[in-house]
Amino acid sequence: MSLAGKTILMSGGSRGIGLAIALKAAADGANIAMLAKTDTPHPKLEGTVHTAAEAIRVAGGQALPIVGDVRDDDDITEAVLKAAGEFGGIDIVINNASVVDLSRSLDLTAKKYDLMQDVNVRGTFMLSRAAVPLLKEAANPHILSLSPPLNLTPKWLGAHTGYTLAKYGMTMVTLGLAAEFADAGIAANTLWPRTTIATAAVQNLLGGERVMAASRTADIYADAAYAVLTRPAGDCTGQSLIVEDVLEADGVTDFSTYAAVPGTPDDRLFPDIFLD
């Protein structure tokens, strides 16, 4: 199965993992509509929704950059209508937009707590829900959220409670949609990596260059997402999937090509959070 001609509606995606997934789909000839805030260059972060759209076109796909905020219901409605109007429907929703703050509870501001809830949880729910009527008409509809399995051990519940709640909220929304719309044939799954991924968030929030050098590239996430999105919807839904497990199920046994620093052995890579 291919993503040729499929229409993906993605939150965020100007850079990092979201853009890597979009470029992988674009190589098949997919249509990608991106709802993202980054209209002009950020002083510390590379890429805008417009540079992402141009990269998608160069990779072989069709792009529709939509400047907006996943926290805004009108922006969500406009994104769904624009994607459907431009490409004739929506086949896939990817909940990529996410705010990260690993502060301990006494250090986390109320404003940042609310922001994580609004973008991560509410944004995932509202964007997915708005697209459901169109997904019901698609041949192989998928919702994919970039969020972790629900690991309820105290280690992770107490590590950064505000962020944990927000990421687990994304997962609970997705698993709930999988159950609610199973009869409509809509697959809904989450996807999370075993190791950290070399992105700006990892560099700025998790440990700088040291952790970046011990991470994998976003290509591994993109390849796993592609594998999930090309599966029959009825065969894969309601699951919290791990990137490497997905690829291993497809016969991949060597992950060395994904190392951010070539030659880094797997046992020297930095494990991602939420996984024991």
PDB file of C-alpha atoms in Angstrom:
ATOM      1  CA  MET A   1       0.000   0.000   0.000  1.00  0.00           C
ATOM      2  CA  SER A   2       1.150   3.522  -0.821  1.00  0.00           C
ATOM      3  CA  LEU A   3       0.279   7.013   0.356  1.00  0.00           C
ATOM      4  CA  ALA A   4       0.079   8.267  -3.227  1.00  0.00           C
ATOM      5  CA  GLY A   5      -2.890  10.606  -3.545  1.00  0.00           C
ATOM      6  CA  LYS A   6      -3.722  10.356   0.170  1.00  0.00           C
ATOM      7  CA  THR A   7      -4.420  13.580   2.046  1.00  0.00           C
ATOM      8  CA  ILE A   8      -2.806  14.114   5.442  1.00  0.00           C
ATOM      9  CA  LEU A   9      -3.885  16.848   7.840  1.00  0.00           C
ATOM     10  CA  MET A  10      -1.099  17.483  10.349  1.00  0.00           C
ATOM     11  CA  SER A  11      -0.842  19.802  13.325  1.00  0.00           C
ATOM     12  CA  GLY A  12       2.543  21.485  13.409  1.00  0.00           C
ATOM     13  CA  GLY A  13       5.180  20.026  11.114  1.00  0.00           C
ATOM     14  CA  SER A  14       7.336  23.031  10.319  1.00  0.00           C
ATOM     15  CA  ARG A  15      10.395  21.107  11.489  1.00  0.00           C
ATOM     16  CA  GLY A  16      11.592  17.987  13.284  1.00  0.00           C
ATOM     17  CA  ILE A  17       9.597  14.768  13.463  1.00  0.00           C
ATOM     18  CA  GLY A  18       6.454  16.180  11.868  1.00  0.00           C
ATOM     19  CA  LEU A  19       8.359  17.431   8.844  1.00  0.00           C
ATOM     20  CA  ALA A  20      10.228  14.122   8.516  1.00  0.00           C
ATOM     21  CA  ILE A  21       6.916  12.234   8.446  1.00  0.00           C
ATOM     22  CA  ALA A  22       5.528  14.678   5.886  1.00  0.00           C
ATOM     23  CA  LEU A  23       8.562  14.298   3.619  1.00  0.00           C
ATOM     24  CA  LYS A  24       8.332  10.497   3.791  1.00  0.00           C
ATOM     25  CA  ALA A  25       4.696  10.659   2.709  1.00  0.00           C
ATOM     26  CA  ALA A  26       5.501  13.266   0.060  1.00  0.00           C
ATOM     27  CA  ALA A  27       7.924  10.858  -1.613  1.00  0.00           C
ATOM     28  CA  ASP A  28       4.864   8.721  -2.430  1.00  0.00           C
ATOM     29  CA  GLY A  29       3.017  11.717  -3.836  1.00  0.00           C
ATOM     30  CA  ALA A  30       0.814  12.412  -0.821  1.00  0.00           C
ATOM     31  CA  ASN A  31      -1.027  15.670  -0.182  1.00  0.00           C
ATOM     32  CA  ILE A  32      -0.072  17.304   3.110  1.00  0.00           C
ATOM     33  CA  ALA A  33      -2.037  20.106   4.761  1.00  0.00           C
ATOM     34  CA  MET A  34      -0.177  21.601   7.734  1.00  0.00           C
ATOM     35  CA  LEU A  35      -1.846  23.658  10.447  1.00  0.00           C
ATOM     36  CA  ALA A  36       1.058  25.453  12.113  1.00  0.00           C
ATOM     37  CA  LYS A  37       1.783  28.755  13.858  1.00  0.00           C
ATOM     38  CA  THR A  38       5.249  29.423  12.464  1.00  0.00           C
ATOM     39  CA  ASP A  39       4.503  31.933   9.718  1.00  0.00           C
ATOM     40  CA  THR A  40       7.814  33.805  10.032  1.00  0.00           C
ATOM     41  CA  PRO A  41      11.250  32.515  11.073  1.00  0.00           C
ATOM     42  CA  HIS A  42      11.774  31.906  14.775  1.00  0.00           C
ATOM     43  CA  PRO A  43      15.012  33.347  16.219  1.00  0.00           C
ATOM     44  CA  LYS A  44      15.974  30.003  17.792  1.00  0.00           C
ATOM     45  CA  LEU A  45      14.134  27.394  15.710  1.00  0.00           C
ATOM     46  CA  GLU A  46      14.697  26.492  12.092  1.00  0.00           C
ATOM     47  CA  GLY A  47      11.851  26.398   9.577  1.00  0.00           C
ATOM     48  CA  THR A  48       8.387  27.814   8.979  1.00  0.00           C
ATOM     49  CA  VAL A  49       5.188  26.308   7.617  1.00  0.00           C
ATOM     50  CA  HIS A  50       6.148  27.831   4.259  1.00  0.00           C
ATOM     51  CA  THR A  51       9.649  26.337   4.098  1.00  0.00           C
ATOM     52  CA  ALA A  52       8.140  22.996   5.112  1.00  0.00           C
ATOM     53  CA  ALA A  53       5.608  23.243   2.290  1.00  0.00           C
ATOM     54  CA  GLU A  54       8.360  23.947  -0.223  1.00  0.00           C
ATOM     55  CA  ALA A  55      10.357  20.933   1.008  1.00  0.00           C
ATOM     56  CA  ILE A  56       7.256  18.755   0.645  1.00  0.00           C
ATOM     57  CA  ARG A  57       6.807  19.874  -2.953  1.00  0.00           C
ATOM     58  CA  VAL A  58      10.466  19.206  -3.741  1.00  0.00           C
ATOM     59  CA  ALA A  59      10.084  15.714  -2.238  1.00  0.00           C
ATOM     60  CA  GLY A  60       7.215  14.959  -4.633  1.00  0.00           C
ATOM     61  CA  GLY A  61       4.079  15.794  -2.678  1.00  0.00           C
ATOM     62  CA  GLN A  62       1.432  18.489  -2.744  1.00  0.00           C
ATOM     63  CA  ALA A  63       1.477  20.957   0.145  1.00  0.00           C
ATOM     64  CA  LEU A  64      -1.084  23.250   1.707  1.00  0.00           C
ATOM     65  CA  PRO A  65       0.449  25.461   4.420  1.00  0.00           C
ATOM     66  CA  ILE A  66      -2.215  26.785   6.785  1.00  0.00           C
ATOM     67  CA  VAL A  67      -1.123  29.395   9.302  1.00  0.00           C
ATOM     68  CA  GLY A  68      -3.153  28.851  12.450  1.00  0.00           C
ATOM     69  CA  ASP A  69      -3.284  27.600  16.011  1.00  0.00           C
ATOM     70  CA  VAL A  70      -4.556  24.173  17.018  1.00  0.00           C
ATOM     71  CA  ARG A  71      -5.923  25.839  20.172  1.00  0.00           C
ATOM     72  CA  ASP A  72      -8.324  27.918  18.057  1.00  0.00           C
ATOM     73  CA  ASP A  73     -11.533  26.147  17.034  1.00  0.00           C
ATOM     74  CA  ASP A  74     -12.055  28.464  14.052  1.00  0.00           C
ATOM     75  CA  ASP A  75      -8.544  27.700  12.806  1.00  0.00           C
ATOM     76  CA  ILE A  76      -9.233  23.976  13.110  1.00  0.00           C
ATOM     77  CA  THR A  77     -12.484  24.271  11.159  1.00  0.00           C
ATOM     78  CA  GLU A  78     -10.757  26.338   8.494  1.00  0.00           C
ATOM     79  CA  ALA A  79      -7.923  23.811   8.202  1.00  0.00           C
ATOM     80  CA  VAL A  80     -10.331  20.903   7.725  1.00  0.00           C
ATOM     81  CA  LEU A  81     -12.376  22.813   5.141  1.00  0.00           C
ATOM     82  CA  LYS A  82      -9.287  24.009   3.274  1.00  0.00           C
ATOM     83  CA  ALA A  83      -7.730  20.542   3.178  1.00  0.00           C
ATOM     84  CA  ALA A  84     -10.953  18.971   1.939  1.00  0.00           C
ATOM     85  CA  GLY A  85     -11.535  21.768  -0.550  1.00  0.00           C
ATOM     86  CA  GLU A  86      -8.020  21.620  -1.951  1.00  0.00           C
ATOM     87  CA  PHE A  87      -7.596  17.851  -2.105  1.00  0.00           C
ATOM     88  CA  GLY A  88     -11.131  16.448  -2.084  1.00  0.00           C
ATOM     89  CA  GLY A  89     -11.119  14.863   1.368  1.00  0.00           C
ATOM     90  CA  ILE A  90      -8.978  13.819   4.320  1.00  0.00           C
ATOM     91  CA  ASP A  91      -7.503  10.328   4.726  1.00  0.00           C
ATOM     92  CA  ILE A  92      -5.163  10.786   7.687  1.00  0.00           C
ATOM     93  CA  VAL A  93      -4.863  13.054  10.720  1.00  0.00           C
ATOM     94  CA  ILE A  94      -1.480  13.304  12.434  1.00  0.00           C
ATOM     95  CA  ASN A  95      -1.461  14.940  15.857  1.00  0.00           C
ATOM     96  CA  ASN A  96       2.106  16.160  15.903  1.00  0.00           C
ATOM     97  CA  ALA A  97       1.852  19.559  17.617  1.00  0.00           C
ATOM     98  CA  SER A  98       2.991  19.320  21.217  1.00  0.00           C
ATOM     99  CA  VAL A  99       4.338  21.584  23.944  1.00  0.00           C
ATOM    100  CA  VAL A 100       7.118  20.269  26.179  1.00  0.00           C
ATOM    101  CA  ASP A 101       7.944  21.478  29.689  1.00  0.00           C
ATOM    102  CA  LEU A 102       9.662  19.043  32.035  1.00  0.00           C
ATOM    103  CA  SER A 103       9.461  21.331  35.062  1.00  0.00           C
ATOM    104  CA  ARG A 104       8.656  19.842  38.428  1.00  0.00           C
ATOM    105  CA  SER A 105       5.209  20.691  39.775  1.00  0.00           C
ATOM    106  CA  LEU A 106       6.312  23.546  42.051  1.00  0.00           C
ATOM    107  CA  ASP A 107       8.272  25.141  39.212  1.00  0.00           C
ATOM    108  CA  LEU A 108       5.687  24.762  36.432  1.00  0.00           C
ATOM    109  CA  THR A 109       3.756  27.954  35.775  1.00  0.00           C
ATOM    110  CA  ALA A 110      -0.015  27.813  35.475  1.00  0.00           C
ATOM    111  CA  LYS A 111       0.284  29.392  32.032  1.00  0.00           C
ATOM    112  CA  LYS A 112       2.563  26.633  30.752  1.00  0.00           C
ATOM    113  CA  TYR A 113       0.390  23.923  32.352  1.00  0.00           C
ATOM    114  CA  ASP A 114      -2.645  25.330  30.518  1.00  0.00           C
ATOM    115  CA  LEU A 115      -0.690  25.622  27.272  1.00  0.00           C
ATOM    116  CA  MET A 116       0.310  21.956  27.375  1.00  0.00           C
ATOM    117  CA  GLN A 117      -3.270  20.907  28.079  1.00  0.00           C
ATOM    118  CA  ASP A 118      -4.635  23.131  25.306  1.00  0.00           C
ATOM    119  CA  VAL A 119      -2.189  22.080  22.589  1.00  0.00           C
ATOM    120  CA  ASN A 120      -1.456  18.478  23.489  1.00  0.00           C
ATOM    121  CA  VAL A 121      -4.809  17.213  24.769  1.00  0.00           C
ATOM    122  CA  ARG A 122      -7.500  19.589  23.562  1.00  0.00           C
ATOM    123  CA  GLY A 123      -5.787  20.147  20.219  1.00  0.00           C
ATOM    124  CA  THR A 124      -5.555  16.405  19.584  1.00  0.00           C
ATOM    125  CA  PHE A 125      -9.228  15.936  20.443  1.00  0.00           C
ATOM    126  CA  MET A 126     -10.570  18.900  18.487  1.00  0.00           C
ATOM    127  CA  LEU A 127      -8.532  18.400  15.324  1.00  0.00           C
ATOM    128  CA  SER A 128      -9.296  14.680  15.196  1.00  0.00           C
ATOM    129  CA  ARG A 129     -12.985  15.230  15.920  1.00  0.00           C
ATOM    130  CA  ALA A 130     -13.329  17.902  13.249  1.00  0.00           C
ATOM    131  CA  ALA A 131     -11.905  15.532  10.633  1.00  0.00           C
ATOM    132  CA  VAL A 132     -13.999  12.477  11.585  1.00  0.00           C
ATOM    133  CA  PRO A 133     -16.859  13.147   9.107  1.00  0.00           C
ATOM    134  CA  LEU A 134     -14.321  13.213   6.267  1.00  0.00           C
ATOM    135  CA  LEU A 135     -12.327  10.282   7.620  1.00  0.00           C
ATOM    136  CA  LYS A 136     -15.525   8.223   7.542  1.00  0.00           C
ATOM    137  CA  GLU A 137     -15.579   8.704   3.772  1.00  0.00           C
ATOM    138  CA  ALA A 138     -11.912   7.726   3.272  1.00  0.00           C
ATOM    139  CA  ALA A 139     -10.817   4.332   1.974  1.00  0.00           C
ATOM    140  CA  ASN A 140      -8.221   3.682   4.683  1.00  0.00           C
ATOM    141  CA  PRO A 141      -8.615   6.333   7.405  1.00  0.00           C
ATOM    142  CA  HIS A 142      -6.039   6.769  10.152  1.00  0.00           C
ATOM    143  CA  ILE A 143      -5.486   9.019  13.152  1.00  0.00           C
ATOM    144  CA  LEU A 144      -1.928   8.939  14.468  1.00  0.00           C
ATOM    145  CA  SER A 145      -0.833  10.800  17.600  1.00  0.00           C
ATOM    146  CA  LEU A 146       2.808  11.200  18.554  1.00  0.00           C
ATOM    147  CA  SER A 147       2.405  10.276  22.204  1.00  0.00           C
ATOM    148  CA  PRO A 148       3.580   7.534  24.575  1.00  0.00           C
ATOM    149  CA  PRO A 149       1.996   4.408  26.018  1.00  0.00           C
ATOM    150  CA  LEU A 150       0.234   4.860  29.369  1.00  0.00           C
ATOM    151  CA  ASN A 151       2.953   3.853  31.796  1.00  0.00           C
ATOM    152  CA  LEU A 152       1.467   4.352  35.276  1.00  0.00           C
ATOM    153  CA  THR A 153       4.588   3.591  37.292  1.00  0.00           C
ATOM    154  CA  PRO A 154       5.440   6.266  39.886  1.00  0.00           C
ATOM    155  CA  LYS A 155       8.733   6.891  38.114  1.00  0.00           C
ATOM    156  CA  TRP A 156       6.969   8.512  35.188  1.00  0.00           C
ATOM    157  CA  LEU A 157       3.867   9.820  36.898  1.00  0.00           C
ATOM    158  CA  GLY A 158       6.027  11.840  39.257  1.00  0.00           C
ATOM    159  CA  ALA A 159       8.896  12.799  36.983  1.00  0.00           C
ATOM    160  CA  HIS A 160       7.208  15.870  35.481  1.00  0.00           C
ATOM    161  CA  THR A 161       3.553  15.597  36.388  1.00  0.00           C
ATOM    162  CA  GLY A 162       2.261  18.450  34.240  1.00  0.00           C
ATOM    163  CA  TYR A 163       3.925  17.201  31.057  1.00  0.00           C
ATOM    164  CA  THR A 164       3.078  13.574  31.825  1.00  0.00           C
ATOM    165  CA  LEU A 165      -0.605  14.472  32.130  1.00  0.00           C
ATOM    166  CA  ALA A 166      -0.533  16.315  28.814  1.00  0.00           C
ATOM    167  CA  LYS A 167       1.173  13.512  26.862  1.00  0.00           C
ATOM    168  CA  TYR A 168      -0.929  10.779  28.460  1.00  0.00           C
ATOM    169  CA  GLY A 169      -3.977  12.917  27.659  1.00  0.00           C
ATOM    170  CA  MET A 170      -3.053  12.782  23.964  1.00  0.00           C
ATOM    171  CA  THR A 171      -2.853   9.018  24.200  1.00  0.00           C
ATOM    172  CA  MET A 172      -6.158   8.673  26.048  1.00  0.00           C
ATOM    173  CA  VAL A 173      -7.924  10.851  23.471  1.00  0.00           C
ATOM    174  CA  THR A 174      -6.532   8.707  20.669  1.00  0.00           C
ATOM    175  CA  LEU A 175      -7.397   5.383  22.257  1.00  0.00           C
ATOM    176  CA  GLY A 176     -10.857   6.726  23.048  1.00  0.00           C
ATOM    177  CA  LEU A 177     -11.419   7.716  19.427  1.00  0.00           C
ATOM    178  CA  ALA A 178     -10.244   4.266  18.334  1.00  0.00           C
ATOM    179  CA  ALA A 179     -12.944   2.663  20.452  1.00  0.00           C
ATOM    180  CA  GLU A 180     -15.649   5.180  19.613  1.00  0.00           C
ATOM    181  CA  PHE A 181     -15.187   5.067  15.843  1.00  0.00           C
ATOM    182  CA  ALA A 182     -14.149   1.444  15.373  1.00  0.00           C
ATOM    183  CA  ASP A 183     -17.455   0.684  13.645  1.00  0.00           C
ATOM    184  CA  ALA A 184     -16.760   3.521  11.199  1.00  0.00           C
ATOM    185  CA  GLY A 185     -13.482   1.859  10.208  1.00  0.00           C
ATOM    186  CA  ILE A 186     -11.256   4.676  11.471  1.00  0.00           C
ATOM    187  CA  ALA A 187      -7.933   3.498  12.905  1.00  0.00           C
ATOM    188  CA  ALA A 188      -6.474   5.550  15.757  1.00  0.00           C
ATOM    189  CA  ASN A 189      -3.065   4.760  17.255  1.00  0.00           C
ATOM    190  CA  THR A 190      -0.187   6.417  19.070  1.00  0.00           C
ATOM    191  CA  LEU A 191       3.511   6.157  18.230  1.00  0.00           C
ATOM    192  CA  TRP A 192       6.551   6.713  20.482  1.00  0.00           C
ATOM    193  CA  PRO A 193      10.295   5.927  20.158  1.00  0.00           C
ATOM    194  CA  ARG A 194      12.556   3.864  22.429  1.00  0.00           C
ATOM    195  CA  THR A 195      15.343   6.426  22.155  1.00  0.00           C
ATOM    196  CA  THR A 196      15.445  10.186  22.039  1.00  0.00           C
ATOM    197  CA  ILE A 197      15.173  11.759  18.599  1.00  0.00           C
ATOM    198  CA  ALA A 198      17.589  14.473  17.491  1.00  0.00           C
ATOM    199  CA  THR A 199      15.236  17.470  17.417  1.00  0.00           C
ATOM    200  CA  ALA A 200      15.312  21.032  18.687  1.00  0.00           C
ATOM    201  CA  ALA A 201      13.198  19.999  21.679  1.00  0.00           C
ATOM    202  CA  VAL A 202      15.784  17.416  22.726  1.00  0.00           C
ATOM    203  CA  GLN A 203      18.621  19.854  22.249  1.00  0.00           C
ATOM    204  CA  ASN A 204      16.954  22.692  24.132  1.00  0.00           C
ATOM    205  CA  LEU A 205      15.130  20.803  26.881  1.00  0.00           C
ATOM    206  CA  LEU A 206      16.622  17.366  27.469  1.00  0.00           C
ATOM    207  CA  GLY A 207      20.371  17.736  27.483  1.00  0.00           C
ATOM    208  CA  GLY A 208      21.899  19.724  24.655  1.00  0.00           C
ATOM    209  CA  GLU A 209      24.542  18.356  22.321  1.00  0.00           C
ATOM    210  CA  ARG A 210      25.374  15.406  24.582  1.00  0.00           C
ATOM    211  CA  VAL A 211      21.883  13.918  24.274  1.00  0.00           C
ATOM    212  CA  MET A 212      21.588  14.940  20.625  1.00  0.00           C
ATOM    213  CA  ALA A 213      24.712  12.903  19.856  1.00  0.00           C
ATOM    214  CA  ALA A 214      23.176   9.896  21.623  1.00  0.00           C
ATOM    215  CA  SER A 215      19.877  10.078  19.733  1.00  0.00           C
ATOM    216  CA  ARG A 216      18.428   8.718  16.514  1.00  0.00           C
ATOM    217  CA  THR A 217      17.342  10.843  13.569  1.00  0.00           C
ATOM    218  CA  ALA A 218      13.733  11.732  12.881  1.00  0.00           C
ATOM    219  CA  ASP A 219      13.867   9.394   9.868  1.00  0.00           C
ATOM    220  CA  ILE A 220      13.235   6.396  12.135  1.00  0.00           C
ATOM    221  CA  TYR A 221      10.005   7.983  13.380  1.00  0.00           C
ATOM    222  CA  ALA A 222       8.994   8.806   9.807  1.00  0.00           C
ATOM    223  CA  ASP A 223       9.615   5.272   8.585  1.00  0.00           C
ATOM    224  CA  ALA A 224       7.578   3.801  11.441  1.00  0.00           C
ATOM    225  CA  ALA A 225       4.732   6.276  10.899  1.00  0.00           C
ATOM    226  CA  TYR A 226       4.697   5.377   7.209  1.00  0.00           C
ATOM    227  CA  ALA A 227       4.477   1.690   8.087  1.00  0.00           C
ATOM    228  CA  VAL A 228       1.495   2.335  10.377  1.00  0.00           C
ATOM    229  CA  LEU A 229      -0.344   4.606   7.962  1.00  0.00           C
ATOM    230  CA  THR A 230      -0.054   2.161   5.081  1.00  0.00           C
ATOM    231  CA  ARG A 231      -1.547  -0.718   7.081  1.00  0.00           C
ATOM    232  CA  PRO A 232      -5.224  -1.574   6.623  1.00  0.00           C
ATOM    233  CA  ALA A 233      -7.129   0.485   9.181  1.00  0.00           C
ATOM    234  CA  GLY A 234      -9.047  -2.541  10.386  1.00  0.00           C
ATOM    235  CA  ASP A 235      -5.836  -4.404  11.196  1.00  0.00           C
ATOM    236  CA  CYS A 236      -4.205  -1.749  13.359  1.00  0.00           C
ATOM    237  CA  THR A 237      -6.201   0.400  15.759  1.00  0.00           C
ATOM    238  CA  GLY A 238      -6.375   1.230  19.443  1.00  0.00           C
ATOM    239  CA  GLN A 239      -2.690   0.513  19.974  1.00  0.00           C
ATOM    240  CA  SER A 240       0.145   2.384  21.655  1.00  0.00           C
ATOM    241  CA  LEU A 241       2.924   1.511  19.241  1.00  0.00           C
ATOM    242  CA  ILE A 242       6.678   1.785  19.692  1.00  0.00           C
ATOM    243  CA  VAL A 243       8.691   3.001  16.698  1.00  0.00           C
ATOM    244  CA  GLU A 244      11.292   0.248  16.764  1.00  0.00           C
ATOM    245  CA  ASP A 245       8.685  -2.490  17.329  1.00  0.00           C
ATOM    246  CA  VAL A 246       6.793  -1.339  14.240  1.00  0.00           C
ATOM    247  CA  LEU A 247       9.922  -1.495  12.105  1.00  0.00           C
ATOM    248  CA  GLU A 248      10.992  -4.841  13.550  1.00  0.00           C
ATOM    249  CA  ALA A 249       7.575  -6.243  12.636  1.00  0.00           C
ATOM    250  CA  ASP A 250       8.308  -5.140   9.066  1.00  0.00           C
ATOM    251  CA  GLY A 251      11.626  -6.990   9.071  1.00  0.00           C
ATOM    252  CA  VAL A 252      14.052  -4.222  10.025  1.00  0.00           C
ATOM    253  CA  THR A 253      16.828  -5.639  12.214  1.00  0.00           C
ATOM    254  CA  ASP A 254      19.588  -3.035  11.859  1.00  0.00           C
ATOM    255  CA  PHE A 255      18.908   0.453  13.220  1.00  0.00           C
ATOM    256  CA  SER A 256      22.474   1.708  12.921  1.00  0.00           C
ATOM    257  CA  THR A 257      21.652   3.906   9.924  1.00  0.00           C
ATOM    258  CA  TYR A 258      19.347   5.973  12.129  1.00  0.00           C
ATOM    259  CA  ALA A 259      22.035   7.046  14.605  1.00  0.00           C
ATOM    260  CA  ALA A 260      22.392  10.826  14.694  1.00  0.00           C
ATOM    261  CA  VAL A 261      26.143  10.290  15.005  1.00  0.00           C
ATOM    262  CA  PRO A 262      27.112   7.487  12.609  1.00  0.00           C
ATOM    263  CA  GLY A 263      28.712   4.540  14.342  1.00  0.00           C
ATOM    264  CA  THR A 264      27.062   5.099  17.728  1.00  0.00           C
ATOM    265  CA  PRO A 265      26.183   1.644  19.116  1.00  0.00           C
ATOM    266  CA  ASP A 266      22.580   1.046  20.120  1.00  0.00           C
ATOM    267  CA  ASP A 267      23.518   0.531  23.768  1.00  0.00           C
ATOM    268  CA  ARG A 268      25.013   4.033  23.902  1.00  0.00           C
ATOM    269  CA  LEU A 269      21.807   5.749  22.785  1.00  0.00           C
ATOM    270  CA  PHE A 270      19.772   7.788  25.249  1.00  0.00           C
ATOM    271  CA  PRO A 271      16.453   6.131  26.201  1.00  0.00           C
ATOM    272  CA  ASP A 272      13.343   8.221  25.712  1.00  0.00           C
ATOM    273  CA  ILE A 273      11.064   9.093  28.602  1.00  0.00           C
ATOM    274  CA  PHE A 274       7.948   7.127  29.609  1.00  0.00           C
ATOM    275  CA  LEU A 275       9.450   3.752  28.664  1.00  0.00           C
ATOM    276  CA  ASP A 276      10.984   1.406  31.274  1.00  0.00           C
TER     277      ASP A 276
END
